[in-house]
Amino acid sequence: MRRALLPAAALAGALALTSCGAGSDSGSGSDSSTAELSVSASYMPQPVSADMAAGFLTITNKGSTKDELTSVTSNVAGEVTMHSTVGGAMEEKTGFAVPAHGQLVFKSGGNHLMFEKLKHKPAQGQKVTLKLTFAKSGPLTVEMPVKSATYNPSTGH
Ligand code: CU
């Protein structure tokens, strides 16, 4: 739906829109100057270890202002850290940008959340609660389902 931009505008826009998510921007005409954040596709693979677990989710920003995920907390973990994966090595980050009209994706093999100092070991079928804190927007609470240890979101198994 952004194909109708004039070429000059498209060039400038392309930089900001490279990570624009597919589909869900249904042209509500919303041009507010705030970030409009929502969370989807969250899951935790049932951890194999009793003291650490990973978590994945997608944050979509339908607003015209970028925001930044600055911290994550959970009821099941003493600490939740945010990591990126660069060239196979993971690196702890203190924040992740959520681009305007874009997405911040945490997925297996890429950016991920790490739940440390687990208070109990999450089991498949349970849910864990997360609180996401942002630089500008109010916090979001996420009920993250615990899936099998080998869950693959693209097949749903
Ligand atoms: Cu990590």
Coordinates of N, CA and C and ligand atoms in Angstrom, one line a residue:
M1 N 0.8 -1.2 0.0 CA 0.0 0.0 0.0 C 0.8 1.2 0.0
R2 N 2.2 1.1 0.0 CA 3.0 2.2 -0.1 C 3.6 2.4 -1.5
R3 N 3.1 1.6 -2.4 CA 3.6 1.6 -3.8 C 3.3 2.9 -4.5
A4 N 2.3 3.6 -4.0 CA 1.8 4.7 -4.7 C 2.6 6.0 -4.4
L5 N 3.6 5.8 -3.6 CA 4.4 7.0 -3.3 C 5.1 7.5 -4.5
L6 N 5.3 8.8 -4.6 CA 6.1 9.4 -5.7 C 7.5 8.9 -5.6
P7 N 8.3 8.8 -6.7 CA 9.6 8.3 -6.6 C 10.5 9.0 -5.6
A8 N 10.5 10.3 -5.5 CA 11.4 11.0 -4.6 C 11.0 10.6 -3.2
A9 N 9.7 10.6 -2.9 CA 9.3 10.3 -1.6 C 9.6 8.8 -1.3
A10 N 9.5 8.0 -2.3 CA 9.7 6.5 -2.1 C 11.2 6.3 -1.7
L11 N 12.0 7.1 -2.3 CA 13.5 6.9 -2.0 C 13.7 7.2 -0.5
A12 N 13.2 8.4 -0.1 CA 13.4 8.7 1.3 C 12.6 7.8 2.3
G13 N 11.5 7.3 1.8 CA 10.7 6.4 2.7 C 11.3 5.0 2.8
A14 N 12.0 4.6 1.7 CA 12.4 3.2 1.7 C 13.4 2.9 2.9
L15 N 14.1 3.9 3.3 CA 15.1 3.7 4.4 C 14.3 3.3 5.7
A16 N 13.3 4.1 5.9 CA 12.5 3.9 7.1 C 11.6 2.6 7.0
L17 N 11.3 2.2 5.8 CA 10.3 1.2 5.7 C 10.8 -0.2 5.4
T18 N 12.2 -0.3 5.4 CA 12.7 -1.6 5.0 C 12.3 -2.7 5.9
S19 N 11.9 -2.4 7.1 CA 11.5 -3.5 8.0 C 10.0 -3.5 8.2
C20 N 9.3 -2.9 7.4 CA 7.8 -2.8 7.5 C 7.3 -4.2 7.4
G21 N 6.4 -4.5 8.3 CA 5.8 -5.9 8.3 C 4.8 -6.0 7.2
A22 N 4.6 -7.3 6.8 CA 3.6 -7.5 5.7 C 2.2 -7.5 6.2
G23 N 1.4 -6.9 5.4 CA 0.0 -7.1 5.6 C -0.8 -6.2 6.5
S24 N -0.5 -6.3 7.8 CA -1.5 -5.9 8.8 C -1.8 -4.4 8.8
D25 N -1.1 -3.6 8.1 CA -1.3 -2.1 8.1 C -2.5 -1.8 7.2
S26 N -3.6 -1.8 7.8 CA -4.8 -1.8 6.9 C -5.3 -0.4 6.7
G27 N -4.5 0.6 6.7 CA -4.9 1.9 6.3 C -6.0 2.5 7.1
S28 N -5.8 2.5 8.4 CA -6.9 3.1 9.3 C -6.8 4.6 9.2
G29 N -5.9 5.1 8.4 CA -5.8 6.6 8.3 C -5.2 7.2 9.6
S30 N -4.7 6.3 10.4 CA -4.0 6.8 11.7 C -2.7 7.5 11.4
D31 N -2.6 8.7 11.7 CA -1.4 9.4 11.5 C -0.9 10.1 12.8
S32 N -1.2 9.4 13.8 CA -0.9 10.0 15.1 C 0.6 10.1 15.3
S33 N 1.1 10.9 16.1 CA 2.5 11.1 16.3 C 3.1 10.3 17.4
T34 N 2.4 9.2 17.7 CA 2.9 8.3 18.8 C 3.1 6.9 18.2
A35 N 3.9 6.1 18.9 CA 4.0 4.7 18.5 C 2.8 4.0 18.9
E36 N 2.3 3.0 18.1 CA 1.2 2.2 18.4 C 1.6 0.8 18.4
L37 N 1.9 0.2 19.6 CA 2.6 -1.0 19.7 C 1.6 -2.2 20.0
S38 N 1.9 -3.3 19.4 CA 1.2 -4.5 19.7 C 2.1 -5.7 19.6
V39 N 1.8 -6.8 20.3 CA 2.7 -7.9 20.3 C 2.0 -9.1 19.7
S40 N 2.7 -9.9 18.9 CA 2.1 -11.1 18.4 C 3.2 -12.2 18.4
A41 N 2.7 -13.4 18.0 CA 3.6 -14.6 17.8 C 4.6 -14.8 19.0
S42 N 4.1 -14.6 20.2 CA 5.0 -14.8 21.3 C 5.0 -16.3 21.7
Y43 N 6.1 -16.8 22.1 CA 6.2 -18.2 22.6 C 7.5 -18.4 23.3
M44 N 7.5 -19.4 24.2 CA 8.7 -19.8 24.9 C 8.8 -21.3 24.6
P45 N 10.0 -21.8 24.0 CA 10.1 -23.2 23.9 C 10.4 -23.8 25.3
Q46 N 9.7 -24.9 25.7 CA 9.9 -25.4 27.0 C 11.4 -25.6 27.2
P47 N 11.9 -25.0 28.3 CA 13.4 -25.1 28.5 C 13.9 -26.4 28.9
V48 N 15.1 -26.8 28.4 CA 15.7 -28.0 28.8 C 16.4 -27.9 30.1
S49 N 16.8 -26.7 30.4 CA 17.5 -26.4 31.7 C 16.6 -25.8 32.7
A50 N 16.9 -26.0 34.0 CA 16.0 -25.5 35.0 C 16.3 -24.0 35.4
D51 N 17.4 -23.5 34.8 CA 17.7 -22.1 35.2 C 17.7 -21.1 34.1
M52 N 17.5 -21.5 32.8 CA 17.4 -20.6 31.8 C 16.5 -21.0 30.7
A53 N 15.8 -20.0 30.1 CA 14.8 -20.2 29.0 C 14.9 -19.1 28.0
A54 N 14.5 -19.4 26.8 CA 14.5 -18.4 25.7 C 13.0 -18.0 25.4
G55 N 12.9 -16.8 24.9 CA 11.5 -16.4 24.5 C 11.6 -15.6 23.2
F56 N 10.5 -15.7 22.4 CA 10.4 -15.0 21.1 C 9.1 -14.3 21.0
L57 N 9.1 -13.2 20.3 CA 7.8 -12.4 20.0 C 8.1 -11.4 18.9
T58 N 7.0 -10.9 18.4 CA 7.1 -9.8 17.4 C 6.4 -8.6 18.0
I59 N 7.0 -7.4 17.9 CA 6.4 -6.2 18.3 C 6.1 -5.4 17.1
T60 N 4.9 -5.0 16.8 CA 4.5 -4.3 15.6 C 4.2 -2.8 16.0
N61 N 4.7 -1.9 15.3 CA 4.4 -0.5 15.5 C 3.6 0.1 14.4
K62 N 2.4 0.4 14.6 CA 1.6 1.0 13.5 C 1.6 2.5 13.5
G63 N 2.3 3.0 14.5 CA 2.4 4.5 14.6 C 3.5 5.1 13.7
S64 N 3.5 6.4 13.7 CA 4.5 7.1 12.8 C 5.7 7.6 13.6
T65 N 5.8 7.1 14.8 CA 7.0 7.5 15.6 C 7.7 6.2 16.1
K66 N 9.0 6.2 16.0 CA 9.7 5.0 16.5 C 9.7 5.0 18.0
D67 N 9.9 3.8 18.5 CA 10.0 3.7 20.0 C 11.2 2.8 20.2
E68 N 11.4 2.5 21.5 CA 12.5 1.6 21.9 C 12.1 0.7 23.0
L69 N 12.3 -0.6 22.8 CA 12.1 -1.6 23.9 C 13.3 -1.4 24.9
T70 N 13.0 -1.1 26.1 CA 14.2 -0.8 27.0 C 14.4 -1.8 28.1
S71 N 13.3 -2.5 28.5 CA 13.5 -3.6 29.4 C 12.3 -4.6 29.4
V72 N 12.6 -5.8 29.9 CA 11.6 -6.9 29.9 C 11.7 -7.5 31.3
T73 N 10.6 -7.7 31.9 CA 10.6 -8.5 33.2 C 9.6 -9.6 33.1
S74 N 9.7 -10.6 33.9 CA 8.7 -11.7 33.9 C 8.5 -12.2 35.3
N75 N 7.3 -12.8 35.5 CA 7.0 -13.4 36.8 C 7.8 -14.7 37.1
V76 N 8.3 -15.3 36.0 CA 9.0 -16.6 36.3 C 10.5 -16.4 36.3
A77 N 11.1 -15.2 36.1 CA 12.5 -15.1 36.0 C 13.0 -14.0 36.9
G78 N 14.1 -14.2 37.5 CA 14.8 -13.1 38.3 C 15.2 -12.0 37.4
E79 N 15.5 -12.4 36.1 CA 16.1 -11.4 35.2 C 15.7 -11.8 33.8
V80 N 15.4 -10.9 32.9 CA 15.2 -11.2 31.5 C 16.1 -10.2 30.7
T81 N 17.0 -10.8 29.9 CA 17.9 -10.0 29.1 C 17.5 -10.1 27.7
M82 N 17.9 -9.1 26.9 CA 17.6 -9.0 25.5 C 18.9 -9.2 24.7
H83 N 18.9 -10.1 23.7 CA 20.1 -10.5 23.0 C 19.9 -10.4 21.5
S84 N 20.9 -9.9 20.8 CA 20.9 -10.1 19.4 C 21.9 -11.2 19.0
T85 N 21.7 -11.7 17.8 CA 22.7 -12.7 17.3 C 23.4 -12.2 16.1
V86 N 24.7 -12.0 16.2 CA 25.5 -11.5 15.2 C 26.5 -12.5 14.8
G87 N 26.4 -13.0 13.5 CA 27.4 -13.9 13.1 C 27.5 -15.2 13.9
G88 N 26.3 -15.6 14.5 CA 26.3 -16.8 15.3 C 26.6 -16.6 16.7
A89 N 27.1 -15.4 17.1 CA 27.4 -15.1 18.5 C 26.4 -14.2 19.1
M90 N 25.9 -14.4 20.3 CA 24.9 -13.5 20.8 C 25.5 -12.5 21.7
E91 N 24.8 -11.4 21.7 CA 25.3 -10.1 22.3 C 24.2 -9.5 23.1
E92 N 24.5 -9.2 24.4 CA 23.4 -8.6 25.2 C 23.2 -7.1 24.8
K93 N 22.0 -6.7 24.7 CA 21.6 -5.3 24.4 C 20.9 -4.7 25.5
T94 N 21.0 -3.4 25.6 CA 20.2 -2.6 26.6 C 18.9 -2.1 26.0
G95 N 18.8 -2.2 24.7 CA 17.5 -1.7 24.1 C 17.4 -2.2 22.7
F96 N 16.2 -2.2 22.1 CA 16.0 -2.6 20.7 C 15.0 -1.5 20.1
A97 N 15.4 -1.0 19.0 CA 14.5 0.0 18.3 C 13.3 -0.7 17.8
V98 N 12.2 0.0 17.9 CA 10.9 -0.5 17.2 C 10.6 0.6 16.2
P99 N 10.9 0.3 14.9 CA 10.8 1.4 13.9 C 9.3 1.8 13.7
A100 N 9.1 3.1 13.3 CA 7.8 3.6 12.9 C 7.3 2.7 11.8
H101 N 6.0 2.4 11.8 CA 5.4 1.5 10.7 C 6.3 0.3 10.5
G102 N 6.8 -0.3 11.5 CA 7.7 -1.4 11.3 C 7.5 -2.4 12.5
Q103 N 8.5 -3.4 12.5 CA 8.4 -4.4 13.5 C 9.8 -4.7 14.1
L104 N 9.7 -5.1 15.4 CA 10.9 -5.6 16.0 C 10.6 -7.1 16.2
V105 N 11.5 -7.9 15.7 CA 11.2 -9.4 15.7 C 12.3 -10.1 16.5
F106 N 11.8 -10.9 17.5 CA 12.6 -11.8 18.2 C 12.3 -13.2 17.7
K107 N 13.2 -13.9 17.1 CA 12.9 -15.2 16.6 C 14.1 -16.1 16.8
S108 N 13.8 -17.4 16.7 CA 14.9 -18.4 16.9 C 16.0 -18.2 15.9
G109 N 17.2 -18.1 16.4 CA 18.4 -17.8 15.5 C 18.7 -16.4 15.3
G110 N 17.8 -15.5 15.9 CA 18.1 -14.1 15.7 C 18.0 -13.4 17.1
N111 N 17.3 -12.2 17.1 CA 17.1 -11.6 18.4 C 16.3 -12.5 19.3
H112 N 16.6 -12.5 20.6 CA 15.9 -13.4 21.5 C 15.9 -12.8 22.9
L113 N 14.9 -13.2 23.7 CA 14.9 -12.9 25.1 C 15.5 -14.1 25.9
M114 N 16.2 -13.8 26.9 CA 16.7 -14.9 27.8 C 16.2 -14.7 29.2
F115 N 15.5 -15.7 29.7 CA 15.0 -15.7 31.0 C 16.0 -16.4 31.9
E116 N 16.5 -15.6 32.9 CA 17.5 -16.1 33.7 C 17.0 -16.2 35.2
K117 N 17.7 -16.9 36.0 CA 17.4 -17.1 37.4 C 15.9 -17.5 37.5
L118 N 15.5 -18.6 36.8 CA 14.1 -19.0 36.8 C 13.7 -19.4 38.2
K119 N 12.4 -19.0 38.5 CA 11.8 -19.3 39.8 C 11.3 -20.7 39.7
H120 N 10.8 -21.1 38.6 CA 10.4 -22.5 38.3 C 10.6 -22.8 36.9
K121 N 10.6 -24.1 36.5 CA 10.9 -24.4 35.1 C 9.5 -24.4 34.4
P122 N 9.3 -23.5 33.4 CA 8.1 -23.4 32.7 C 7.9 -24.7 31.9
A123 N 6.6 -25.2 31.9 CA 6.3 -26.5 31.2 C 5.3 -26.2 30.1
Q124 N 5.4 -27.0 29.0 CA 4.5 -26.9 27.9 C 3.1 -26.8 28.3
G125 N 2.3 -25.9 27.7 CA 0.9 -25.7 28.1 C 0.7 -24.6 29.1
Q126 N 1.7 -24.2 29.8 CA 1.6 -23.1 30.7 C 1.8 -21.8 30.0
K127 N 1.6 -20.7 30.7 CA 1.9 -19.3 30.2 C 2.7 -18.6 31.2
V128 N 3.6 -17.8 30.7 CA 4.4 -17.0 31.5 C 4.0 -15.5 31.2
T129 N 4.1 -14.7 32.2 CA 3.7 -13.3 32.0 C 5.0 -12.4 31.8
L130 N 4.9 -11.6 30.8 CA 6.0 -10.6 30.6 C 5.5 -9.2 30.7
K131 N 6.4 -8.3 31.1 CA 6.1 -6.9 31.0 C 7.2 -6.3 30.2
L132 N 6.7 -5.6 29.1 CA 7.7 -4.9 28.2 C 7.6 -3.4 28.5
T133 N 8.8 -2.8 28.7 CA 8.8 -1.4 29.0 C 9.5 -0.7 27.8
F134 N 8.9 0.4 27.4 CA 9.4 1.2 26.3 C 9.8 2.6 26.7
A135 N 10.6 3.2 25.8 CA 11.1 4.5 26.1 C 10.0 5.5 26.1
K136 N 9.0 5.4 25.2 CA 8.0 6.4 25.0 C 6.6 5.9 25.4
S137 N 6.3 4.7 24.9 CA 4.9 4.2 25.1 C 4.8 3.6 26.5
G138 N 3.6 3.4 26.9 CA 3.3 2.7 28.2 C 3.7 1.2 28.1
P139 N 3.8 0.6 29.2 CA 4.3 -0.8 29.2 C 3.2 -1.7 28.6
L140 N 3.6 -2.9 28.1 CA 2.7 -3.9 27.5 C 2.9 -5.2 28.4
T141 N 1.8 -5.8 28.6 CA 1.9 -7.1 29.3 C 1.6 -8.2 28.3
V142 N 2.3 -9.2 28.3 CA 2.2 -10.3 27.3 C 2.1 -11.6 28.1
E143 N 1.0 -12.4 27.7 CA 0.9 -13.8 28.2 C 1.5 -14.7 27.2
M144 N 2.7 -15.2 27.5 CA 3.5 -15.9 26.5 C 3.3 -17.4 26.7
P145 N 2.8 -18.1 25.7 CA 2.6 -19.6 25.9 C 3.9 -20.3 25.8
V146 N 3.9 -21.4 26.6 CA 5.1 -22.3 26.6 C 4.8 -23.4 25.7
K147 N 5.6 -23.6 24.7 CA 5.4 -24.6 23.6 C 6.4 -25.7 23.9
S148 N 6.4 -26.7 23.0 CA 7.3 -27.8 23.1 C 8.8 -27.3 22.9
A149 N 9.7 -28.1 23.4 CA 11.1 -27.7 23.3 C 11.6 -27.5 21.8
T150 N 10.9 -28.2 20.9 CA 11.3 -28.1 19.5 C 10.3 -27.4 18.7
Y151 N 9.4 -26.6 19.3 CA 8.4 -25.9 18.6 C 9.0 -25.0 17.4
N152 N 8.3 -25.1 16.3 CA 8.7 -24.3 15.1 C 7.5 -23.4 14.7
P153 N 7.6 -22.1 14.9 CA 6.4 -21.3 14.6 C 5.9 -21.4 13.1
S154 N 6.8 -21.7 12.2 CA 6.4 -21.7 10.8 C 5.6 -23.0 10.5
T155 N 5.8 -24.1 11.3 CA 4.9 -25.2 11.1 C 3.8 -25.4 12.1
G156 N 4.0 -24.6 13.2 CA 3.0 -24.7 14.3 C 3.2 -26.0 15.2
H157 N 4.3 -26.7 15.0 CA 4.5 -27.9 15.9 C 5.8 -27.7 16.7
Ligands
CU1 CU 21.1 -15.1 24.4

